[in-house]
Amino acid sequence: MSALRPNTPRFVRDIAHARAGDKGNISNVSVWAYDPEDFDLLKRALTPERIKREFPALVHGRVDRYVIEHLHGLNFVLHDALEGGVNRSLNLDSHGKSWSYLLLGLKLDEA
Amino acid sequence: MTAFRIGTGAGFSADRLEPAVDLAERGRLDAMVLECLGERTVAFGHRDRMIDPKRGYNAHLERRMRALLPPCRAAGTVIVTNMGAANPRAAAERTVEVARGLGLKGLKVACIEGDDVSAIVPKDQPFMDEPGKLSDVGLTVVGMNTYLGIDAILPALKAGADVVIGGRLADPSMFLAPLAHRFGWDPADTARMGAGTLVGHLLECGMQVTGGYFADPGMKDVPDLAACGFPIAEVEADGSAVITKLPDTGGAVTPATVKEQLLYEVHDPSRYLTPDVTADFSKVQIASMGHDRVRVSGAGGAPRPDKLKVTIGFDGGFQGEAGVSYAGPGAQARGELAAEIVRARLAKMLSPQADRRFDLIGTASLFATAGLRASNAEDVRLHVTVRSTSREDAELMLWEVESLLCCGPAGGGGFRGAIAPWVITKSALIDRSQVKPTLEVLVA
């Protein structure tokens, strides 16, 4: 199940996979490098500061990043980032299930 | 001691039934868990119960029990479920009736109550992760349920129950309890509690660990997802486990599917709070043991929290949703014009408190707030959502959107609209000592 890695990866999705979950108005997105060799690149590309900067109208709170070094994974906790959460959000995706693809859609070279 | 085989028969309230029956028939399980509650599911259950005191449990309970009780009894598989939702007693009584109808004489159905804490929580109860207190809200409370852990479930297993039914039983606790019962784990043994909680956490969402919620064609392909199998954990006495599924089912169990589920709805991986333990998933080892077999080990834990989480459900009024589609050249501009028209007219019509949102599916919807937008889309759908304590606001919005068919931009078609009741939930923390779970065993 390895990714069809392009010669020059351009997007986070080219080197990593991700899953989003919600609790209240907090979204968490875990992002995992397919290839351990890309983990450093992933860590450089996805920083809490960048995620805040990319989605200022969505992510109102702080962004925490937990590094799971031995599994080559990052867990992002995006506070106040679900338009009020499942109770208040009028987004069709009120759980923010698709937020994983917000991160996977970011370009690697604009970090 | 041989491994304990535990599997998932439902990972959410509307999960599939036929793969659960397959697992019950072929899985040689010691225990099957059906996890069927989300935060808002309980509140909707309370609403149902207000309308009919015999209801308030999972809508699929009877069908599930009719299909699962015979194979589970034949295989000696204990069923643990929170399908009782807002009415565990009615769910247990209904299950006994189903068992009698199937001729399963002597089947023991345990009913766990005590998660309904509406009589305990005071009016000035503060909320957990937001300012304010209960009495500030100004909406009708429909129900209050606290998360029960293994201390509520173990007595039912010790009483020899074949089926354990509760309401707000915590998701991982329903898996941890049969493990602790079989292996004689001490609830104060935080390492074992952490290990068993990891098993529960990985299995509680059903197919999310066997290939569901995972496929991304070309990047992460999953075989035969239409026939995906539910997960099985083969758990050893030390708490380590192999996650797998039945042969000849679709889906996949790989280190990647397990990793994604490992941190699903987790914040700090070293501090995952449940009623049973402060679990530590930060040092978990994940190893492939062959086709569709992944070994997990190394979970740890610290003592359980002193406080229990309570979910408080409020009557949130109604949500209306309606849409009209536009396709072909200029579709995006026509859809945007339609949105402007409805927005302007609803501004004069709806009560000011009614929340509203205008999406143009195909151009900007899920990622609209995030600021991502497609340009020149040629197949778009205006989707309007209104939420209000007044049903009339939702009805007026549906009428307005439908009126676009004759009064709006060119070529609009495919109106659909629906109104549904809405509940709001908030969380609070109460002292564990205030919660007194009860057990009654009914016999078919």
Coordinates of C-alpha atoms in Angstrom, one line a residue, chain B residues 41-438:
Chain B
T41 CA -27.0 10.3 19.6
V42 CA -27.8 10.1 23.4
A43 CA -29.6 13.5 23.2
F44 CA -31.6 12.4 20.3
G45 CA -32.4 9.2 22.2
H46 CA -33.8 11.4 25.1
R47 CA -36.0 13.2 22.6
D48 CA -37.4 9.9 21.4
R49 CA -38.0 8.8 24.9
M50 CA -39.9 11.9 25.8
I51 CA -42.3 11.2 22.9
D52 CA -42.6 7.5 23.8
P53 CA -41.3 6.1 27.2
K54 CA -40.7 2.7 25.5
R55 CA -38.2 4.2 23.0
G56 CA -34.9 6.1 23.3
Y57 CA -32.6 3.1 22.5
N58 CA -30.8 2.4 19.2
A59 CA -33.3 2.2 16.3
H60 CA -31.6 -0.9 14.9
L61 CA -31.5 -2.8 18.3
E62 CA -34.2 -5.3 17.5
R63 CA -32.8 -6.2 14.0
R64 CA -29.3 -6.4 15.4
M65 CA -30.3 -8.7 18.3
R66 CA -32.4 -10.9 16.1
A67 CA -29.5 -11.5 13.8
L68 CA -26.7 -11.7 16.4
L69 CA -28.1 -13.5 19.4
P70 CA -28.3 -16.9 17.8
P71 CA -24.7 -17.1 16.4
C72 CA -23.3 -15.4 19.5
R73 CA -25.0 -17.9 21.8
A74 CA -23.9 -20.8 19.7
A75 CA -20.3 -19.6 19.8
G76 CA -20.3 -18.5 23.5
T77 CA -19.7 -14.9 22.5
V78 CA -20.6 -12.3 25.1
I79 CA -22.2 -9.1 23.6
V80 CA -21.4 -5.8 25.1
T81 CA -23.2 -2.7 23.8
N82 CA -24.3 0.8 24.6
M83 CA -27.3 0.5 22.3
G84 CA -29.4 1.3 25.3
A85 CA -28.7 4.9 24.7
A86 CA -31.2 7.0 26.6
N87 CA -33.3 4.0 27.7
P88 CA -31.1 0.9 28.6
R89 CA -34.0 -0.7 30.5
A90 CA -36.4 -0.7 27.6
A91 CA -33.5 -2.0 25.4
A92 CA -32.8 -4.8 27.7
E93 CA -36.5 -5.8 28.0
R94 CA -36.8 -5.7 24.2
T95 CA -33.7 -7.9 23.9
V96 CA -35.2 -10.4 26.3
E97 CA -38.4 -10.5 24.2
V98 CA -36.4 -11.0 21.0
A99 CA -34.4 -13.8 22.7
R100 CA -37.7 -15.5 23.9
G101 CA -39.0 -15.2 20.4
L102 CA -35.9 -17.0 19.1
G103 CA -36.2 -19.7 21.7
L104 CA -33.0 -18.7 23.5
K105 CA -34.3 -19.7 26.9
G106 CA -32.2 -18.8 29.8
L107 CA -30.2 -16.1 28.0
K108 CA -29.0 -13.6 30.6
V109 CA -29.3 -9.9 29.6
A110 CA -27.6 -7.4 32.0
C111 CA -29.0 -3.9 32.2
I112 CA -26.6 -1.2 33.4
E113 CA -28.1 2.1 34.5
G114 CA -26.9 5.1 36.5
D115 CA -25.3 7.0 33.6
D116 CA -28.3 9.3 33.6
V117 CA -27.1 12.0 36.1
S118 CA -29.8 14.6 35.5
A119 CA -30.9 14.3 39.2
I120 CA -27.3 14.9 40.4
V121 CA -26.0 17.8 38.3
P122 CA -26.7 21.1 40.0
K123 CA -28.1 24.2 38.2
D124 CA -24.9 26.1 38.7
Q125 CA -22.8 23.3 37.2
P126 CA -19.9 24.9 35.2
F127 CA -19.1 23.6 31.7
M128 CA -15.9 21.8 30.8
D129 CA -14.2 23.6 28.0
E130 CA -16.1 26.8 27.6
P131 CA -17.2 29.5 29.9
G132 CA -20.7 29.6 31.5
K133 CA -22.8 27.3 33.6
L134 CA -25.9 25.1 33.1
S135 CA -28.4 27.7 34.2
D136 CA -27.1 30.3 31.7
V137 CA -28.1 28.4 28.6
G138 CA -31.8 29.1 28.4
L139 CA -32.7 26.0 26.4
T140 CA -34.6 23.0 27.6
V141 CA -32.3 20.2 28.9
V142 CA -33.2 16.9 27.2
G143 CA -30.8 14.6 29.0
M144 CA -27.5 14.3 31.0
N145 CA -25.4 11.3 30.8
T146 CA -22.0 10.5 32.3
Y147 CA -19.4 8.1 30.8
L148 CA -19.3 4.8 32.7
G149 CA -16.2 2.7 32.8
I150 CA -15.3 -0.9 33.5
D151 CA -16.3 -0.6 37.2
A152 CA -19.9 -0.4 35.9
I153 CA -19.5 -3.3 33.3
L154 CA -17.4 -5.8 35.3
P155 CA -20.2 -6.8 37.7
A156 CA -22.4 -7.7 34.8
L157 CA -19.7 -10.0 33.4
K158 CA -19.1 -11.5 36.8
A159 CA -22.8 -12.3 37.0
G160 CA -22.4 -14.4 33.9
A161 CA -24.4 -12.1 31.5
D162 CA -24.6 -13.2 27.9
V163 CA -25.6 -9.7 26.8
V164 CA -24.5 -6.5 28.5
I165 CA -26.6 -3.4 27.7
G166 CA -26.0 0.1 28.9
G167 CA -26.4 3.7 27.9
R168 CA -23.4 5.9 28.0
L169 CA -20.8 3.2 28.5
A170 CA -17.5 4.7 27.4
D171 CA -16.4 3.3 24.0
P172 CA -13.0 1.7 25.0
S173 CA -14.4 0.5 28.3
M174 CA -16.7 -1.9 26.6
F175 CA -13.7 -3.6 25.1
L176 CA -11.5 -3.3 28.2
A177 CA -14.0 -4.8 30.6
P178 CA -14.2 -8.3 29.0
L179 CA -10.4 -8.3 28.7
A180 CA -10.0 -7.4 32.4
H181 CA -12.6 -10.0 33.3
R182 CA -10.9 -12.8 31.4
F183 CA -7.3 -12.0 32.4
G184 CA -8.1 -11.0 36.0
W185 CA -6.5 -7.6 35.5
D186 CA -6.5 -5.3 38.5
P187 CA -8.2 -2.0 37.6
A188 CA -5.3 -0.3 39.5
D189 CA -2.8 -1.9 37.0
T190 CA -2.4 1.2 34.8
A191 CA -0.2 -0.6 32.3
R192 CA -2.9 -3.3 31.6
M193 CA -5.6 -0.7 31.6
G194 CA -3.7 1.3 29.1
A195 CA -3.0 -1.7 26.9
G196 CA -6.7 -2.8 26.9
T197 CA -7.8 0.7 26.3
L198 CA -5.6 0.8 23.2
V199 CA -7.3 -2.3 21.9
G200 CA -10.7 -0.7 22.6
H201 CA -9.6 2.6 21.0
L202 CA -8.4 0.8 17.8
L203 CA -11.6 -1.3 17.5
E204 CA -14.3 1.1 18.7
C205 CA -14.9 2.7 15.3
G206 CA -15.2 -0.7 13.6
M207 CA -14.0 -0.6 10.0
Q208 CA -11.9 2.5 10.5
V209 CA -9.1 0.1 11.4
T210 CA -9.8 -2.4 8.6
G211 CA -9.7 -0.1 5.7
G212 CA -12.8 2.1 6.2
Y213 CA -12.3 6.0 6.2
F214 CA -8.9 5.3 4.6
A215 CA -9.1 4.7 0.8
D216 CA -7.7 7.4 -1.5
P217 CA -7.6 5.9 -5.0
G218 CA -4.1 5.9 -6.5
M219 CA -2.5 6.7 -3.1
K220 CA -4.1 4.4 -0.6
D221 CA -6.1 1.7 -2.4
V222 CA -8.2 -0.7 -0.3
P223 CA -9.4 -4.0 -1.8
D224 CA -13.2 -4.7 -1.9
L225 CA -14.3 -1.9 0.3
A226 CA -17.9 -2.7 -0.4
A227 CA -17.5 -6.0 1.5
C228 CA -15.2 -4.6 4.3
G229 CA -14.9 -6.8 7.3
F230 CA -15.2 -5.7 11.0
P231 CA -12.0 -6.0 13.1
I232 CA -10.9 -8.7 15.5
A233 CA -8.3 -8.3 18.2
E234 CA -6.4 -11.4 19.5
V235 CA -5.4 -10.1 22.9
E236 CA -2.7 -11.7 25.1
A237 CA -2.6 -11.7 28.9
D238 CA 0.0 -8.9 28.8
G239 CA -2.4 -6.7 26.8
S240 CA -0.5 -6.8 23.5
A241 CA -2.7 -7.7 20.6
V242 CA -2.9 -8.6 16.9
I243 CA -5.5 -6.6 15.0
T244 CA -6.9 -8.6 12.1
K245 CA -10.2 -9.5 10.3
L246 CA -11.9 -12.5 8.9
P247 CA -10.4 -14.0 5.7
D248 CA -12.5 -13.5 2.6
T249 CA -13.7 -10.1 3.7
G250 CA -12.9 -6.8 2.0
G251 CA -10.7 -4.1 3.5
A252 CA -7.2 -4.2 4.8
V253 CA -5.4 -4.2 8.1
T254 CA -2.0 -2.6 7.7
P255 CA 0.4 -0.5 9.9
A256 CA -1.0 2.5 8.0
T257 CA -4.7 1.8 8.8
V258 CA -3.7 1.1 12.4
K259 CA -1.7 4.3 12.7
E260 CA -4.5 6.5 11.4
Q261 CA -6.9 5.0 14.0
L262 CA -4.3 5.2 16.8
L263 CA -4.6 9.0 17.0
Y264 CA -8.3 9.3 15.9
E265 CA -9.9 11.9 18.1
V266 CA -6.8 11.9 20.3
H267 CA -5.1 15.2 21.4
D268 CA -2.0 14.5 23.5
P269 CA -1.1 10.9 22.6
S270 CA 0.5 10.4 26.1
R271 CA -2.7 11.5 27.9
Y272 CA -5.8 10.0 26.5
L273 CA -8.5 10.2 29.2
T274 CA -11.1 7.5 29.8
P275 CA -13.1 6.6 32.9
D276 CA -10.6 3.8 33.5
V277 CA -7.1 5.2 32.9
T278 CA -5.0 8.1 31.6
A279 CA -3.8 6.1 28.6
D280 CA -0.4 6.6 27.0
F281 CA -0.3 5.8 23.3
S282 CA 2.9 7.7 22.6
K283 CA 5.2 4.7 22.7
V284 CA 3.0 2.2 21.0
Q285 CA 4.8 -0.2 18.7
I286 CA 3.0 -1.3 15.4
A287 CA 4.4 -4.2 13.5
S288 CA 3.1 -6.1 10.4
M289 CA 2.8 -9.9 11.2
G290 CA 1.7 -10.9 7.7
H291 CA -1.3 -10.3 5.5
D292 CA -4.0 -8.3 7.4
R293 CA -2.3 -8.9 10.7
V294 CA -0.8 -6.1 12.7
R295 CA 0.6 -6.4 16.2
V296 CA 0.3 -3.5 18.7
S297 CA 2.1 -3.3 22.0
G298 CA 3.7 -0.8 24.3
A299 CA 0.7 1.2 25.4
G300 CA 1.0 2.5 29.0
G301 CA -1.0 4.4 31.4
A302 CA -1.3 6.6 34.5
P303 CA -4.1 6.6 37.1
R304 CA -7.7 7.2 36.0
P305 CA -9.1 10.8 36.3
D306 CA -11.0 11.7 39.5
K307 CA -13.7 13.4 37.5
L308 CA -16.1 11.9 35.0
K309 CA -17.3 13.7 31.8
V310 CA -21.0 14.4 31.5
T311 CA -22.7 15.2 28.2
I312 CA -25.6 17.6 28.6
G313 CA -28.1 17.7 25.7
F314 CA -30.4 20.7 25.0
D315 CA -33.3 21.1 22.6
G316 CA -31.7 23.1 19.8
G317 CA -34.8 23.7 17.7
F318 CA -34.7 22.8 14.0
Q319 CA -32.4 22.7 11.1
G320 CA -33.6 23.2 7.6
E321 CA -31.6 22.4 4.5
A322 CA -32.5 23.1 0.9
G323 CA -30.8 23.2 -2.5
V324 CA -31.1 24.0 -6.2
S325 CA -28.5 23.0 -8.9
Y326 CA -27.1 24.9 -11.9
A327 CA -25.0 23.3 -14.7
G328 CA -23.3 24.3 -17.9
P329 CA -21.7 27.5 -19.0
G330 CA -22.0 30.3 -16.4
A331 CA -23.3 27.8 -13.8
Q332 CA -21.1 29.3 -11.1
A333 CA -22.3 32.9 -11.7
R334 CA -25.9 31.7 -11.8
G335 CA -25.5 29.8 -8.5
E336 CA -23.8 32.8 -6.9
L337 CA -26.7 35.0 -8.1
A338 CA -29.2 32.5 -6.6
A339 CA -27.4 32.7 -3.3
E340 CA -27.5 36.5 -3.3
I341 CA -31.2 36.5 -4.0
V342 CA -32.1 34.1 -1.2
R343 CA -29.7 35.8 1.2
A344 CA -31.3 39.2 0.6
R345 CA -34.9 37.9 0.9
L346 CA -34.3 35.8 4.1
A347 CA -32.7 38.9 5.7
K348 CA -36.1 40.5 5.8
M349 CA -38.0 37.3 6.7
L350 CA -36.2 35.2 9.3
S351 CA -36.0 35.9 13.0
P352 CA -32.6 37.6 13.7
Q353 CA -31.4 34.7 15.9
A354 CA -31.8 32.2 13.1
D355 CA -28.3 31.0 11.9
R356 CA -27.9 30.7 8.2
R357 CA -25.3 29.6 5.7
F358 CA -25.0 29.6 1.9
D359 CA -22.8 27.1 0.2
L360 CA -22.1 26.7 -3.5
I361 CA -21.3 23.0 -3.8
G362 CA -18.7 22.5 -6.5
T363 CA -17.1 25.9 -5.9
A364 CA -16.9 26.5 -2.2
S365 CA -18.6 24.5 0.6
L366 CA -16.6 22.3 3.0
F367 CA -13.5 24.4 2.6
A368 CA -15.3 27.8 2.1
T369 CA -14.3 29.1 5.6
A370 CA -10.8 27.8 5.1
G371 CA -10.6 30.1 2.0
L372 CA -10.3 27.5 -0.7
R373 CA -12.4 28.1 -3.8
A374 CA -12.7 26.4 -7.2
S375 CA -13.2 28.8 -10.2
N376 CA -15.5 28.5 -13.1
A377 CA -17.2 25.3 -11.9
E378 CA -19.8 24.1 -14.4
D379 CA -21.9 21.9 -12.1
V380 CA -22.8 23.6 -8.8
R381 CA -25.5 23.4 -6.2
L382 CA -26.7 26.1 -4.0
H383 CA -27.2 24.6 -0.5
V384 CA -28.8 26.7 2.2
T385 CA -28.9 25.8 5.9
V386 CA -30.9 27.6 8.5
R387 CA -31.0 26.6 12.2
S388 CA -33.5 28.2 14.6
T389 CA -35.5 27.6 17.7
S390 CA -38.5 28.4 15.5
R391 CA -39.6 25.8 13.0
E392 CA -41.2 28.5 10.9
D393 CA -37.7 30.0 10.0
A394 CA -36.7 26.7 8.5
E395 CA -40.0 26.4 6.6
L396 CA -39.7 29.9 5.2
M397 CA -36.2 29.2 4.0
L398 CA -37.3 26.0 2.2
W399 CA -40.1 28.0 0.5
E400 CA -37.7 30.7 -0.6
V401 CA -35.2 28.2 -2.1
E402 CA -38.0 26.4 -4.0
S403 CA -39.3 29.7 -5.4
L404 CA -36.0 30.1 -7.3
L405 CA -37.3 27.5 -9.8
C406 CA -39.5 30.2 -11.4
C407 CA -38.1 33.4 -9.9
G408 CA -34.4 32.8 -9.8
P409 CA -31.5 32.6 -12.4
A410 CA -31.8 30.6 -15.6
G411 CA -31.7 26.8 -15.7
G412 CA -32.1 26.1 -12.0
G413 CA -33.4 22.6 -11.1
G414 CA -33.4 19.8 -8.7
F415 CA -34.9 21.4 -5.6
R416 CA -34.8 19.3 -2.4
G417 CA -35.5 20.4 1.1
A418 CA -35.9 18.9 4.5
I419 CA -36.3 19.9 8.2
A420 CA -35.1 18.0 11.2
P421 CA -35.0 18.6 14.9
W422 CA -31.7 19.7 16.4
V423 CA -30.0 19.1 19.7
I424 CA -27.0 20.9 21.2
T425 CA -24.6 19.3 23.6
K426 CA -22.2 20.7 26.2
S427 CA -19.8 18.9 28.5
A428 CA -19.1 19.1 32.2
L429 CA -17.1 17.2 34.8
I430 CA -18.5 15.7 38.0
D431 CA -16.9 13.8 40.9
R432 CA -16.7 10.1 40.3
S433 CA -18.0 9.5 43.8
Q434 CA -21.4 11.0 42.9
V435 CA -22.0 8.3 40.2
K436 CA -23.6 5.0 41.2
P437 CA -24.0 2.6 38.4
T438 CA -26.7 -0.1 38.9

